[in-house]
Short mmCIF file of C-alpha atoms in Angstrom, two decimals:
data_model
loop_
_atom_site.label_atom_id
_atom_site.label_comp_id
_atom_site.label_asym_id
_atom_site.label_seq_id
_atom_site.Cartn_x
_atom_site.Cartn_y
_atom_site.Cartn_z
CA MET A 1 13.66 -5.46 6.75
CA HIS A 2 14.75 -8.43 5.03
CA ALA A 3 13.40 -8.50 1.35
CA LEU A 4 13.97 -10.77 -1.74
CA LEU A 5 13.39 -8.66 -4.77
CA TYR A 6 10.84 -10.40 -7.19
CA ARG A 7 10.55 -9.22 -10.62
CA CYS A 8 7.73 -9.88 -13.06
CA LYS A 9 8.76 -11.39 -16.19
CA GLU A 10 5.89 -11.96 -17.75
CA VAL A 11 2.93 -9.55 -18.49
CA ARG A 12 0.34 -9.84 -14.96
CA THR A 13 -3.57 -10.10 -15.51
CA MET A 14 -6.18 -7.78 -15.01
CA SER A 15 -7.54 -10.78 -12.07
CA GLU A 16 -4.13 -10.93 -10.86
CA VAL A 17 -4.05 -7.20 -10.14
CA SER A 18 -7.74 -7.34 -8.69
CA ASP A 19 -6.72 -9.61 -6.37
CA ARG A 20 -3.92 -7.82 -5.61
CA LEU A 21 -5.89 -4.52 -4.90
CA ARG A 22 -9.00 -6.56 -2.82
CA ARG A 23 -6.25 -7.73 -0.67
CA LEU A 24 -4.87 -4.56 -0.02
CA VAL A 25 -7.69 -2.73 0.65
CA GLU A 26 -9.33 -5.50 3.08
CA GLU A 27 -5.84 -5.52 5.32
CA SER A 28 -5.94 -1.45 4.73
CA GLY A 29 -9.48 -1.37 6.91
CA LYS A 30 -10.74 1.41 5.05
CA SER A 31 -14.28 1.34 3.42
CA TYR A 32 -15.08 2.24 0.10
CA SER A 33 -15.99 5.51 1.05
CA GLN A 34 -12.89 6.44 2.62
CA ILE A 35 -10.80 5.46 -0.14
CA GLU A 36 -13.40 7.43 -2.52
CA LYS A 37 -12.66 10.19 0.26
CA GLU A 38 -9.07 9.77 0.21
CA THR A 39 -8.46 9.41 -3.48
CA GLY A 40 -11.17 10.67 -5.55
CA ILE A 41 -12.07 7.53 -7.23
CA PRO A 42 -16.00 6.89 -7.11
CA LYS A 43 -16.59 3.69 -4.81
CA SER A 44 -18.29 3.00 -8.45
CA ALA A 45 -15.10 2.54 -10.43
CA LEU A 46 -13.37 1.02 -7.25
CA SER A 47 -16.11 -1.75 -7.13
CA ARG A 48 -14.96 -2.66 -10.93
CA TYR A 49 -11.19 -2.55 -10.16
CA LEU A 50 -11.72 -4.86 -7.55
CA SER A 51 -14.30 -7.40 -8.83
CA GLY A 52 -11.93 -7.12 -12.55
CA GLU A 53 -15.11 -5.82 -14.49
CA THR A 54 -12.47 -3.70 -15.76
CA GLY A 55 -9.21 -4.11 -18.19
CA LYS A 56 -7.72 -1.13 -17.32
CA ILE A 57 -6.79 1.17 -14.32
CA PRO A 58 -5.60 4.81 -15.30
CA LEU A 59 -2.51 5.72 -13.68
CA ASP A 60 -2.95 8.38 -11.61
CA ARG A 61 -5.61 6.07 -9.93
CA LEU A 62 -3.36 3.84 -9.40
CA LYS A 63 -0.67 5.77 -8.42
CA ALA A 64 -3.35 7.44 -5.58
CA LEU A 65 -4.88 3.88 -4.53
CA ALA A 66 -1.33 2.86 -3.91
CA LYS A 67 -0.44 6.24 -2.19
CA CYS A 68 -4.13 5.26 -0.14
CA LEU A 69 -2.92 1.93 0.66
CA GLY A 70 0.74 2.60 1.21
CA VAL A 71 2.35 0.37 -1.09
CA ALA A 72 4.24 1.76 -4.00
CA PRO A 73 1.88 1.62 -7.60
CA GLU A 74 4.65 -1.47 -8.45
CA CYS A 75 3.34 -3.48 -5.52
CA ILE A 76 -0.70 -3.39 -6.83
CA LEU A 77 0.82 -4.37 -10.50
CA GLY A 78 3.12 -7.59 -9.40
CA TRP A 79 6.32 -6.31 -10.40
CA VAL A 80 7.33 -5.99 -7.04
CA ARG A 81 6.61 -7.39 -3.57
CA GLU A 82 5.59 -5.19 -0.80
CA ASN A 83 8.28 -5.50 1.47
CA ASP A 84 10.79 -5.30 -1.81
CA GLU A 85 13.73 -2.94 -1.69
CA ASP A 86 12.87 -1.00 -4.33
CA LEU A 87 10.50 0.51 -1.70
CA SER A 88 10.40 4.17 -0.77
CA ASP A 89 11.63 4.10 3.27
CA ALA A 90 8.35 5.85 3.88
CA MET A 91 6.66 3.25 2.46
CA LYS A 92 8.74 0.13 4.14
CA LEU A 93 8.26 1.94 7.28
CA ARG A 94 4.45 2.00 6.40
CA GLN A 95 4.10 -1.36 5.43
CA GLU A 96 5.42 -2.18 8.97
CA LEU A 97 3.39 -0.55 11.03
CA ARG A 98 0.17 -1.98 8.91
CA THR A 99 1.71 -5.11 9.41
CA ARG A 100 2.33 -5.43 13.21
CA PRO A 101 -1.00 -5.75 15.44
CA GLU A 102 0.14 -3.49 18.32
CA LEU A 103 1.43 -0.80 15.22
CA ALA A 104 -1.41 -0.51 13.48
CA ILE A 105 -2.66 2.14 15.07
CA LEU A 106 0.32 4.53 14.10
CA PHE A 107 -0.53 3.19 10.43
CA LYS A 108 -3.55 5.75 9.53
CA ALA A 109 -1.83 8.37 11.14
CA THR A 110 1.47 8.24 8.70
CA GLU A 111 -0.37 8.21 5.78
CA ASN A 112 1.14 11.95 4.95
CA CYS A 113 4.81 11.13 6.52
CA THR A 114 7.83 11.47 5.53
CA ALA A 115 10.49 8.78 6.06
CA GLU A 116 12.05 11.56 8.31
CA GLN A 117 9.34 11.72 10.22
CA ILE A 118 8.16 7.93 10.86
CA GLU A 119 11.56 7.46 11.93
CA SER A 120 11.51 10.66 14.69
CA VAL A 121 8.69 8.95 15.98
CA ALA A 122 9.33 5.68 16.74
CA ARG A 123 12.42 7.13 18.19
CA MET A 124 10.57 8.78 20.71
CA ILE A 125 8.30 6.16 21.41
CA GLU A 126 11.09 3.82 22.00
CA SER A 127 12.97 6.50 24.50
CA TRP A 128 9.47 6.66 26.11
CA ALA A 129 9.17 2.24 26.16
CA LYS A 130 12.39 2.26 28.45
#
């Protein structure tokens, strides 16, 4: 994956964070109920975060949302882009699965996998395709 480093030099507004979070939720295809189940964050709080109605998101909830959506918390905050080199290997691989239509079905299956597990499955699939 080619990645361009993008560091923010200014503080992001809550509106920008809400917009980014809303986009990530939409791209994930997950319902508020699914996100609530995976993160423990009530749908009402999630709604406030996505609408920008609240001025802050607690750190533990930001981390839970990032894990659920397959990105680093820094991506939600706008400190790095989703394809930044600073992301963990597992998150990079999950990002690729999430954005490639032919692999999207595998995205959900990788939620709790390590980078090594994802790579192992990818190698198996590649060997079957030959």
